[in-house]
Coordinates of C-alpha atoms in Angstrom, one line a residue:
M86 CA -4.9 -30.9 -14.6
T87 CA -5.3 -32.2 -18.2
E88 CA -8.1 -30.8 -20.4
H89 CA -9.7 -32.4 -23.4
N90 CA -11.7 -30.4 -26.0
A91 CA -10.8 -26.7 -26.5
P92 CA -13.0 -24.1 -24.9
T93 CA -15.3 -21.9 -27.1
P94 CA -16.6 -18.4 -26.5
Q95 CA -19.8 -20.0 -25.3
A96 CA -18.0 -21.5 -22.3
E97 CA -20.7 -20.5 -19.8
H98 CA -23.2 -22.7 -21.7
R99 CA -20.9 -25.7 -22.1
T100 CA -21.3 -29.0 -20.2
V101 CA -18.1 -29.9 -18.4
L102 CA -17.1 -33.1 -16.6
L103 CA -14.4 -32.9 -14.0
R104 CA -13.1 -36.3 -13.0
G105 CA -10.2 -38.1 -11.3
G106 CA -10.0 -35.9 -8.2
E107 CA -11.6 -35.4 -4.8
V108 CA -14.9 -33.4 -4.9
H109 CA -15.9 -31.9 -1.5
S110 CA -19.6 -32.4 -1.6
P111 CA -22.2 -33.3 1.1
A112 CA -24.1 -35.1 -1.6
D113 CA -21.5 -37.8 -1.8
P114 CA -18.5 -37.8 0.7
F115 CA -16.6 -40.1 -1.7
A116 CA -17.2 -38.1 -4.9
T117 CA -14.4 -38.0 -7.4
A118 CA -16.3 -36.4 -10.3
M119 CA -18.7 -33.5 -11.1
V120 CA -20.7 -32.3 -14.0
V121 CA -21.3 -28.6 -14.6
E122 CA -24.1 -27.5 -17.0
R123 CA -25.3 -24.0 -17.7
G124 CA -23.4 -22.5 -14.8
H125 CA -24.8 -24.9 -12.2
V126 CA -23.7 -28.2 -10.7
A127 CA -25.6 -30.9 -12.5
W128 CA -24.2 -34.1 -10.8
V129 CA -21.6 -35.3 -8.4
G130 CA -20.5 -38.9 -7.9
S131 CA -18.0 -41.7 -8.3
E132 CA -15.5 -42.3 -11.0
G133 CA -17.3 -45.3 -12.3
A134 CA -20.6 -43.4 -12.8
A135 CA -18.6 -40.6 -14.6
D136 CA -18.1 -42.9 -17.5
A137 CA -21.8 -42.5 -18.4
F138 CA -21.3 -38.7 -18.9
A139 CA -17.9 -38.7 -20.7
T140 CA -19.3 -38.9 -24.2
G141 CA -22.1 -36.5 -23.8
V142 CA -20.2 -33.4 -22.5
D143 CA -18.4 -30.6 -24.3
E144 CA -15.3 -30.8 -22.2
V145 CA -13.6 -33.3 -19.9
I146 CA -11.1 -32.1 -17.3
D147 CA -8.8 -34.7 -15.7
L148 CA -8.2 -33.4 -12.2
E149 CA -5.2 -35.6 -11.7
G150 CA -5.9 -36.1 -8.1
A151 CA -6.7 -32.4 -7.3
L152 CA -9.3 -31.3 -4.8
V153 CA -12.4 -29.5 -5.8
T154 CA -14.2 -27.4 -3.2
P155 CA -16.9 -24.6 -3.3
A156 CA -15.2 -21.3 -4.0
F157 CA -14.6 -19.2 -0.9
T158 CA -16.7 -16.1 0.0
D159 CA -14.9 -13.3 1.7
A160 CA -17.6 -11.6 3.7
H161 CA -15.9 -8.3 4.4
V162 CA -13.6 -6.6 1.9
H163 CA -12.6 -3.1 1.0
T164 CA -11.9 -3.8 -2.7
T165 CA -10.3 -0.5 -3.8
S166 CA -8.2 -0.1 -0.7
T167 CA -7.1 -3.7 -1.2
G168 CA -6.0 -3.0 -4.7
L169 CA -4.3 0.2 -3.8
A170 CA -2.3 -1.7 -1.1
L171 CA -1.4 -4.4 -3.7
T172 CA -0.2 -1.9 -6.2
G173 CA 1.1 0.8 -3.9
L174 CA 2.7 1.5 -0.5
D175 CA 2.1 -1.4 1.8
L176 CA 3.7 -1.1 5.3
S177 CA 2.3 -4.3 6.8
G178 CA 5.7 -5.9 6.4
A179 CA 7.7 -3.1 8.1
R180 CA 9.4 -4.4 11.2
S181 CA 10.4 -1.0 12.7
L182 CA 9.5 2.7 12.5
A183 CA 12.8 3.3 10.7
G184 CA 12.0 0.6 8.2
A185 CA 8.5 2.1 7.6
L186 CA 10.0 5.6 6.9
E187 CA 12.5 4.1 4.5
L188 CA 9.6 2.5 2.6
V189 CA 7.8 5.9 2.5
R190 CA 10.9 7.5 1.1
A191 CA 11.3 4.9 -1.7
H192 CA 7.6 5.1 -2.6
A193 CA 7.7 8.9 -2.7
A194 CA 10.7 8.9 -4.9
A195 CA 9.2 6.5 -7.4
A196 CA 5.6 7.9 -7.5
P197 CA 4.6 10.3 -10.3
A198 CA 4.9 14.0 -9.3
G199 CA 1.6 15.7 -8.4
R200 CA -0.1 12.5 -7.1
I201 CA -1.2 12.2 -3.5
L202 CA 0.6 9.3 -1.8
L203 CA -1.5 6.6 -0.3
G204 CA -0.2 3.8 1.9
H205 CA -1.6 1.3 4.3
G206 CA -0.7 -1.2 7.0
W207 CA 1.5 0.3 9.7
D208 CA 1.2 -1.2 13.2
A209 CA 3.4 0.5 15.9
T210 CA 2.6 -2.3 18.4
R211 CA 4.9 -4.5 16.3
W212 CA 7.8 -2.0 16.2
P213 CA 10.6 -1.8 18.8
E214 CA 10.0 2.0 18.9
Q215 CA 6.3 1.3 20.0
R216 CA 5.2 4.6 18.4
P217 CA 3.8 5.9 15.1
P218 CA 5.8 8.2 12.9
S219 CA 5.6 11.9 13.8
R220 CA 4.4 14.5 11.3
A221 CA 7.9 15.9 11.0
E222 CA 9.3 12.5 10.2
L223 CA 6.6 11.9 7.6
D224 CA 7.1 15.3 6.0
E225 CA 10.8 14.6 5.6
A226 CA 10.2 11.0 4.3
A227 CA 7.5 12.1 1.8
G228 CA 9.5 15.0 0.6
G229 CA 6.8 17.5 1.5
R230 CA 4.1 15.7 -0.6
P231 CA 0.6 14.9 0.6
L232 CA 0.5 11.5 2.2
Y233 CA -2.3 9.5 3.9
L234 CA -1.2 6.6 6.0
P235 CA -3.9 4.8 7.9
R236 CA -3.1 2.4 10.7
I237 CA -3.6 -1.3 9.9
D238 CA -7.2 -1.2 11.3
V239 CA -8.0 1.9 9.3
H240 CA -9.5 3.7 12.3
S241 CA -6.8 6.2 12.7
A242 CA -4.1 7.7 10.4
V243 CA -0.9 9.7 10.3
V244 CA -0.6 12.3 7.5
T245 CA 1.8 14.9 6.3
T246 CA 1.4 18.7 6.7
A247 CA 0.8 19.0 2.9
L248 CA -2.3 16.8 3.2
L249 CA -3.7 18.7 6.2
D250 CA -3.3 21.9 4.1
L251 CA -5.8 20.4 1.6
V252 CA -8.5 20.0 4.3
P253 CA -9.7 23.5 5.5
G254 CA -10.8 23.5 9.2
V255 CA -9.4 20.1 10.0
T256 CA -7.6 21.3 13.1
G257 CA -11.0 22.2 14.6
L258 CA -12.5 18.7 14.1
A259 CA -13.0 16.1 16.7
G260 CA -10.1 13.6 16.7
Y261 CA -7.5 16.1 15.5
H262 CA -4.2 15.9 17.3
P263 CA -1.2 18.1 16.5
D264 CA 1.3 15.2 16.5
A265 CA -0.6 12.0 17.0
P266 CA -2.7 9.8 14.8
L267 CA -6.0 11.4 13.7
T268 CA -9.2 9.7 14.6
A269 CA -13.0 10.4 14.4
A270 CA -14.1 13.3 12.2
A271 CA -10.6 14.6 11.5
H272 CA -9.6 11.2 10.2
H273 CA -12.7 10.9 8.0
A274 CA -12.0 14.4 6.6
V275 CA -8.4 13.6 5.6
R276 CA -9.4 10.2 4.2
A277 CA -12.1 11.8 2.0
A278 CA -9.5 14.3 0.7
A279 CA -7.0 11.6 0.0
H280 CA -9.5 9.2 -1.7
S281 CA -11.0 12.0 -3.8
A282 CA -7.6 12.5 -5.4
V283 CA -7.7 8.9 -6.7
T284 CA -8.7 9.2 -10.4
P285 CA -11.3 6.9 -11.9
P286 CA -8.7 5.0 -13.9
Q287 CA -6.5 4.5 -10.8
R288 CA -9.6 3.3 -8.9
A289 CA -10.6 0.8 -11.7
E290 CA -7.0 -0.5 -11.9
A291 CA -7.0 -1.0 -8.1
Q292 CA -10.3 -2.8 -8.2
R293 CA -9.2 -5.1 -11.1
A294 CA -6.0 -5.9 -9.2
A295 CA -7.9 -6.8 -6.0
L296 CA -10.5 -9.0 -7.8
A297 CA -7.8 -10.8 -9.8
H298 CA -5.9 -11.5 -6.6
A299 CA -9.0 -12.8 -4.9
A300 CA -9.7 -15.1 -7.8
S301 CA -6.1 -16.4 -7.6
L302 CA -6.8 -17.5 -4.1
G303 CA -10.0 -19.5 -4.8
I304 CA -12.3 -16.7 -3.8
G305 CA -15.5 -16.6 -5.9
T306 CA -17.4 -14.0 -4.1
V307 CA -16.6 -10.9 -2.0
H308 CA -18.8 -8.7 0.1
E309 CA -17.7 -5.1 -0.5
C310 CA -18.2 -3.0 2.7
A311 CA -18.6 0.5 1.4
G312 CA -20.0 3.7 2.9
P313 CA -19.8 7.5 3.0
E314 CA -17.2 7.4 5.7
I315 CA -15.1 4.7 4.0
S316 CA -15.2 5.3 0.2
S317 CA -17.8 6.9 -2.0
E318 CA -20.9 6.1 -4.0
E319 CA -18.9 6.3 -7.2
D320 CA -16.4 3.8 -5.8
L321 CA -19.2 1.3 -5.0
T322 CA -21.2 1.7 -8.2
G323 CA -18.0 1.6 -10.3
L324 CA -17.0 -1.7 -8.6
L325 CA -20.4 -3.2 -9.1
K326 CA -20.4 -2.2 -12.8
L327 CA -16.9 -3.6 -13.2
S328 CA -17.8 -6.9 -11.7
A329 CA -20.9 -7.2 -13.8
E330 CA -19.0 -6.5 -17.1
R331 CA -16.1 -8.9 -16.8
P332 CA -15.6 -12.5 -15.5
G333 CA -14.3 -12.5 -12.0
P334 CA -15.4 -12.9 -8.4
R335 CA -19.0 -11.9 -7.7
V336 CA -19.4 -8.8 -5.7
F337 CA -22.2 -8.1 -3.2
G338 CA -22.1 -4.5 -2.1
Y339 CA -23.1 -3.1 1.2
W340 CA -23.6 0.6 1.9
A341 CA -23.1 1.8 5.5
E342 CA -25.5 4.6 5.9
E343 CA -28.3 5.0 8.4
V344 CA -31.8 4.4 7.1
A345 CA -34.8 6.4 8.5
S346 CA -37.4 5.9 5.9
A347 CA -38.6 3.9 2.9
K348 CA -37.1 6.6 0.7
D349 CA -33.6 6.1 2.3
A350 CA -33.9 2.4 1.7
E351 CA -34.8 2.9 -1.9
R352 CA -31.7 5.0 -2.4
I353 CA -29.6 2.2 -1.0
R354 CA -31.2 -0.2 -3.5
E355 CA -30.6 2.2 -6.3
L356 CA -26.9 2.1 -5.6
G357 CA -27.1 -1.6 -6.2
A358 CA -26.3 -2.5 -2.5
A359 CA -27.5 -5.7 -0.9
G360 CA -28.2 -3.9 2.4
A361 CA -27.6 -0.9 4.6
A362 CA -24.9 -2.7 6.5
G363 CA -21.2 -3.4 6.6
D364 CA -19.1 -0.8 8.3
L365 CA -22.0 1.3 9.8
F366 CA -19.9 2.3 12.8
V367 CA -21.2 1.8 16.3
D368 CA -17.6 2.1 17.5
G369 CA -14.0 2.0 16.2
S370 CA -11.2 -0.5 16.8
L371 CA -9.1 -1.8 19.7
G372 CA -5.8 -1.0 18.0
S373 CA -6.7 2.7 17.7
H374 CA -8.3 2.8 21.2
T375 CA -11.6 3.6 19.6
A376 CA -13.6 0.4 20.2
C377 CA -16.3 1.3 22.8
L378 CA -15.9 -0.6 26.1
H379 CA -17.8 -0.9 29.3
D380 CA -14.6 -0.6 31.3
P381 CA -11.5 1.5 30.5
Y382 CA -8.6 0.2 28.4
A383 CA -5.8 -1.4 30.2
D384 CA -3.3 1.1 28.6
A385 CA -5.5 4.2 28.2
P386 CA -7.7 6.1 30.7
H387 CA -10.9 6.0 28.7
T388 CA -13.5 3.6 27.2
G389 CA -13.2 4.4 23.5
T390 CA -15.7 6.1 21.1
A391 CA -19.4 5.5 20.6
H392 CA -20.8 6.5 17.2
L393 CA -24.3 5.1 17.4
D394 CA -26.4 4.5 20.6
T395 CA -29.2 2.0 21.2
A396 CA -31.9 4.3 19.9
A397 CA -30.0 4.9 16.6
V398 CA -29.5 1.2 16.2
A399 CA -33.2 0.5 16.9
A400 CA -34.3 3.2 14.4
H401 CA -32.0 1.8 11.7
V402 CA -33.0 -1.8 12.2
T403 CA -36.7 -0.9 12.3
A404 CA -36.6 1.2 9.1
C405 CA -34.6 -1.4 7.2
T406 CA -36.8 -4.3 8.3
E407 CA -40.0 -2.4 7.4
S408 CA -38.5 -1.8 3.9
G409 CA -37.3 -5.4 3.4
L410 CA -33.7 -4.3 3.5
Q411 CA -30.9 -6.0 5.4
A412 CA -29.3 -3.9 8.2
G413 CA -26.0 -4.3 9.8
F414 CA -23.3 -2.7 11.9
H415 CA -19.6 -2.5 12.7
A416 CA -19.3 -3.3 16.4
I417 CA -16.2 -4.5 18.2
G418 CA -16.2 -3.5 21.9
D419 CA -18.5 -5.0 24.5
A420 CA -20.3 -1.7 25.0
A421 CA -20.9 -1.3 21.3
L422 CA -22.2 -4.9 21.0
S423 CA -24.5 -4.2 24.0
S424 CA -25.9 -1.2 22.1
V425 CA -26.5 -3.3 19.0
V426 CA -28.4 -6.1 20.7
D427 CA -30.4 -3.7 22.8
G428 CA -31.3 -1.8 19.7
V429 CA -32.3 -4.9 17.8
R430 CA -34.3 -6.0 20.8
A431 CA -36.2 -2.7 20.7
A432 CA -36.9 -3.2 17.0
A433 CA -38.1 -6.7 17.7
E434 CA -40.5 -5.5 20.4
K435 CA -42.0 -3.1 17.8
L436 CA -42.1 -5.3 14.7
G437 CA -42.1 -8.9 16.1
L438 CA -39.2 -11.3 16.5
A439 CA -40.2 -13.3 13.3
R440 CA -39.7 -10.2 11.1
I441 CA -36.3 -9.4 12.6
R442 CA -35.1 -13.0 12.3
A443 CA -36.3 -13.2 8.7
A444 CA -34.3 -10.1 7.7
R445 CA -31.0 -11.8 8.6
H446 CA -29.4 -8.6 9.9
R447 CA -25.6 -8.9 10.4
V448 CA -22.8 -7.5 12.6
E449 CA -19.3 -7.1 11.4
H450 CA -16.3 -8.1 13.6
A451 CA -18.3 -8.8 16.8
E452 CA -15.2 -9.4 18.8
M453 CA -15.8 -8.6 22.4
L454 CA -18.9 -10.8 23.0
T455 CA -20.3 -12.0 26.3
P456 CA -22.7 -15.0 27.0
A457 CA -25.6 -12.5 27.0
T458 CA -24.8 -10.9 23.7
I459 CA -24.1 -14.3 22.1
A460 CA -27.5 -15.4 23.3
A461 CA -29.1 -12.3 21.8
F462 CA -27.4 -12.9 18.4
A463 CA -28.9 -16.4 18.4
E464 CA -32.4 -15.1 19.5
F465 CA -32.5 -12.4 16.8
G466 CA -30.9 -14.4 14.0
L467 CA -28.0 -12.0 13.6
T468 CA -25.1 -13.2 11.4
A469 CA -21.7 -12.7 13.0
S470 CA -19.4 -11.6 10.1
V471 CA -16.0 -12.2 11.7
Q472 CA -12.3 -12.2 10.8
P473 CA -10.3 -15.1 12.4
A474 CA -7.1 -13.6 11.1
F475 CA -7.5 -10.8 13.7
D476 CA -6.9 -13.4 16.4
A477 CA -3.9 -14.8 14.6
A478 CA -2.4 -11.3 14.2
W479 CA -3.3 -9.7 17.6
G480 CA -4.4 -12.5 20.0
G481 CA -2.4 -14.4 22.5
E482 CA -0.9 -13.5 25.9
D483 CA 1.5 -10.9 24.4
G484 CA -0.5 -9.6 21.5
M485 CA -2.1 -6.3 20.9
Y486 CA -5.4 -7.4 22.4
A487 CA -3.7 -8.2 25.7
Q488 CA -1.9 -4.8 25.6
R489 CA -5.2 -2.9 25.1
L490 CA -7.4 -5.0 27.4
G491 CA -5.2 -7.0 29.8
P492 CA -4.9 -10.8 29.4
E493 CA -8.2 -11.7 31.1
R494 CA -10.4 -9.6 28.8
A495 CA -8.3 -10.4 25.8
R496 CA -9.0 -14.1 26.3
T497 CA -12.7 -13.6 25.8
L498 CA -12.3 -12.2 22.2
N499 CA -13.6 -13.9 19.1
P500 CA -15.4 -16.8 20.8
Y501 CA -16.2 -18.8 17.6
A502 CA -17.0 -22.1 19.4
A503 CA -19.5 -20.4 21.7
L504 CA -21.2 -18.7 18.7
L505 CA -21.6 -22.0 16.9
R506 CA -22.9 -23.8 20.0
A507 CA -25.5 -21.1 20.4
G508 CA -26.6 -21.5 16.8
V509 CA -25.3 -18.1 15.6
P510 CA -24.7 -18.1 11.8
L511 CA -21.0 -17.3 11.0
A512 CA -19.6 -15.7 7.9
F513 CA -15.8 -15.5 7.6
G514 CA -13.9 -12.7 5.9
S515 CA -10.6 -10.8 6.0
D516 CA -11.5 -7.1 6.3
S517 CA -8.8 -6.8 3.6
P518 CA -6.6 -4.8 3.5
V519 CA -6.7 -4.9 7.3
T520 CA -5.6 -8.5 7.1
P521 CA -4.8 -10.1 3.7
L522 CA -7.1 -12.1 1.5
D523 CA -6.1 -15.6 2.6
P524 CA -9.0 -18.1 2.8
W525 CA -7.2 -21.2 3.9
G526 CA -5.2 -19.2 6.4
T527 CA -8.5 -17.8 7.8
V528 CA -9.9 -21.3 8.2
R529 CA -6.6 -22.3 9.9
A530 CA -6.8 -19.3 12.3
A531 CA -10.3 -20.3 13.4
A532 CA -9.4 -24.0 13.9
F533 CA -6.2 -23.1 15.8
H534 CA -7.4 -20.0 17.6
R535 CA -4.9 -18.7 20.1
T536 CA -7.4 -19.3 22.9
P537 CA -8.1 -23.0 22.7
E538 CA -11.7 -22.9 24.0
H539 CA -12.7 -20.7 21.0
R540 CA -11.5 -23.2 18.4
V541 CA -13.9 -24.8 15.9
S542 CA -13.4 -27.7 13.6
V543 CA -11.8 -27.2 10.2
R544 CA -15.1 -28.3 8.7
A545 CA -17.1 -25.7 10.6
A546 CA -14.6 -23.0 9.7
F547 CA -14.6 -24.0 6.0
T548 CA -18.4 -23.9 6.0
A549 CA -18.4 -20.4 7.5
H550 CA -16.0 -19.2 4.7
T551 CA -18.0 -20.8 1.9
R552 CA -21.7 -21.4 2.6
G553 CA -21.8 -18.9 5.5
G554 CA -21.1 -16.0 3.2
W555 CA -23.9 -16.9 0.9
R556 CA -26.3 -17.3 3.8
A557 CA -25.3 -13.8 5.0
V558 CA -26.7 -12.4 1.8
G559 CA -29.9 -14.4 2.1
R560 CA -29.0 -17.3 -0.2
D561 CA -29.3 -20.8 1.1
D562 CA -28.8 -22.5 -2.3
A563 CA -25.1 -21.8 -2.8
G564 CA -21.7 -22.3 -1.4
T565 CA -21.9 -26.0 -1.6
L566 CA -21.3 -28.5 -4.4
V567 CA -24.7 -30.2 -4.8
P568 CA -26.9 -30.6 -7.9
G569 CA -28.7 -27.3 -8.6
A570 CA -26.2 -25.0 -6.8
P571 CA -24.3 -22.3 -8.7
A572 CA -21.1 -23.7 -10.2
D573 CA -18.7 -21.6 -8.1
Y574 CA -15.8 -23.8 -7.3
A575 CA -12.0 -23.9 -6.9
V576 CA -9.5 -26.6 -7.8
W577 CA -6.6 -27.1 -5.4
R578 CA -3.3 -28.9 -5.2
A579 CA -3.4 -30.2 -1.7
G580 CA -1.9 -32.9 0.5
E581 CA -3.7 -35.7 2.3
L582 CA -7.3 -35.0 3.3
V583 CA -8.3 -35.3 6.9
V584 CA -11.1 -34.4 9.2
Q585 CA -9.8 -32.0 11.9
A586 CA -11.6 -31.1 15.1
P587 CA -10.4 -29.3 18.2
D588 CA -10.4 -32.6 20.1
D589 CA -7.5 -34.7 18.8
R590 CA -9.4 -38.0 19.6
V591 CA -12.2 -37.0 17.3
A592 CA -9.7 -35.9 14.6
R593 CA -8.0 -39.3 14.8
W594 CA -11.2 -41.3 14.7
S595 CA -12.8 -39.3 11.9
T596 CA -10.0 -39.8 9.4
D597 CA -11.5 -43.3 9.1
P598 CA -13.3 -43.1 5.7
R599 CA -16.2 -45.0 7.2
S600 CA -17.2 -41.8 9.1
G601 CA -18.7 -40.6 5.8
T602 CA -17.5 -37.1 6.3
P603 CA -15.7 -35.4 3.4
G604 CA -12.2 -34.6 4.3
L605 CA -10.3 -31.3 3.9
P606 CA -6.6 -30.4 3.7
D607 CA -4.5 -30.7 6.8
L608 CA -4.3 -27.2 8.2
T609 CA -2.0 -27.9 11.2
P610 CA 0.2 -24.8 11.7
G611 CA 3.3 -25.3 9.7
A612 CA 1.7 -27.5 7.1
E613 CA 1.7 -26.2 3.6
L614 CA -1.6 -24.6 2.6
P615 CA -3.4 -25.7 -0.6
V616 CA -2.4 -24.0 -3.9
C617 CA -5.2 -22.8 -6.1
L618 CA -5.1 -24.2 -9.6
R619 CA -8.3 -22.8 -11.0
T620 CA -11.3 -20.7 -9.8
V621 CA -14.7 -20.9 -11.5
V622 CA -17.6 -18.6 -11.0
F623 CA -21.0 -19.6 -12.5
G624 CA -19.3 -22.1 -14.7
Q625 CA -16.8 -19.6 -16.1
T626 CA -13.1 -19.9 -15.3
V627 CA -11.9 -16.6 -13.8
Y628 CA -8.4 -17.8 -12.8
E629 CA -6.1 -20.5 -14.0
R630 CA -2.7 -21.0 -12.4
P631 CA 0.1 -20.7 -15.0
N632 CA 1.6 -24.2 -15.7
G633 CA -0.8 -25.8 -13.2

C-alpha cells in the first residue's frame, strides 16, 4: 500500500480515502474505494467516483489491489491466558509425552527463580503414549517447582506436588485424583492458586501481547469470557481499562456468574461487563470427559459432569432478563444443552417469549445439538457462539470426538448448516488459547467442516465472524462496511476473489461477476490464507505490517 500525506496526532478525526483495491461491502459489490470520516465509513463506491473525494480528504491510501474487509470479531477469547501462552510455555505443538516433558524442562530452566510456572495446550489424544504426564514426571521435569498445566480444553489440569502444597485441603475436593488430571473443584482451586501468583505487570504484559497478536490477524474486536472460576475481577477490569486507554482491538467483557437479583445484575454492570454470560458452566468438555451427556461416553462408563440444572438456568435467565442484562452459558454435551433450552423455556413461560428474544441471550460452544435443541435456539433467539476450529482439530472419523462419543454421535457435532437453516444467529470465535486466534482459518474450518452436511458457504462463515460477533453484543450497525458503520476494517494481501459455497455447482456459477455478490479469498484447504497488512479500529490504525 502507498500512503500520501503524513498522519497527524489527530488521526482519528482525519478523513481518509482508500482506493485502488477491492472493498467487501454489501452497499456495492464492485466497490474499489472507501472514505472514512470521524471513525465511521462515510462512503463506498467505484474508482471513478473516488476522484471526487481525492482533493477533499486529509489522506489518500493507494491499496495497490489489496482487499478491504470488515475487521473480524472473535466472540470467545481468554485474553490473559492467550497472552501467557504466547509469551510462556505452550505445549500445543508437542507431538509426544516425552517431547512435552522436554519443553517443561527447558521452560523451568529458563524461568526466573521463585515464579510459578504456567503452561498450556497439552492433548494426550495426539500423543503415541495416549496418556498425560504423571505427577512424578512433572515434578522431575519442573525441578520441584510449582507448575500448573491445563489440558488444551482448560477443563482439567496436571500439576506438580509443589503447587498442590500451596492449596490447603485440595485432596479433599471433588475432582482430586492422586495421579490423574484434576477436574471440577480441585482443578478450580489449583487454577486460582496459580493465577493469583501472576503479578499485575505480568498480567498486563500478557494482555498487551494477546491484543497485539489479535490486531496483527485483522481482529478488531474480542469478547473476553471471564468469570470467578476462570480468571478474576481484577483480570477483567484491568483488561477493560487497558483496552480503553490504548489503541487496539475493542474488548467486550463477559462475567460468568449466576444472577439472582437486580443487585447481582448491577454488580456485573459495575465490572464493565456486557452480560452475565460466557463461560457460565452448565457442563465441562468432551476432551476431559466432563461434558454432560444423555448417554455414557464411548470410552468412559459415565455421562460427564452437570454444573447447572434446568432450574438454575431458568433462574439466571429470568433474573438477567428482568434486569435488562444479557445472559449466557457454556454448554457442550447434549444433556447440558437440553438443560439450557428447558431453562430458557421456563423463563419464557414466566416473562413472555418476546422479552426473552429481545435480550439476545447466548450459548457458548453448543456442540452436541439435536434438531429439537436447534429449533429451541431459533424459537428463543439464542445466539450460538461457536468455534469451528474445534471441528478442524478434533472432528473426523479418527478424531477425539469419535474416540469420546463413537463415530455416529461424533458426526452430529457442530451442525452449522442446520443452525443457519433454522435461523439461529451465529457468532464465531476461537476460545483462544484452546484453539489459536486465526480468523480466516476459522472461516475455512466452517466452510470445509469434516462432516460435509454441516458445511456453510464462505460468505456465511465470514458473516458469522464479522457481523455475527457484533450482533451477539446487541449491535446491528457494525461489522459491515456501509456508510454510517464504525470504521473497523482490515486490509489484506489476498489472491483471486471467489464466491464459495458447499455445492460446487453454485460456487462455479457465482464466480460470475454478474451474480452481484462480493467475493472473498479462495479458502480451499491448501490454499494460502490472506495476509493482514493493516487493521483499523474506529478509524485508528492499530496494526500495520512491517514492509507491507
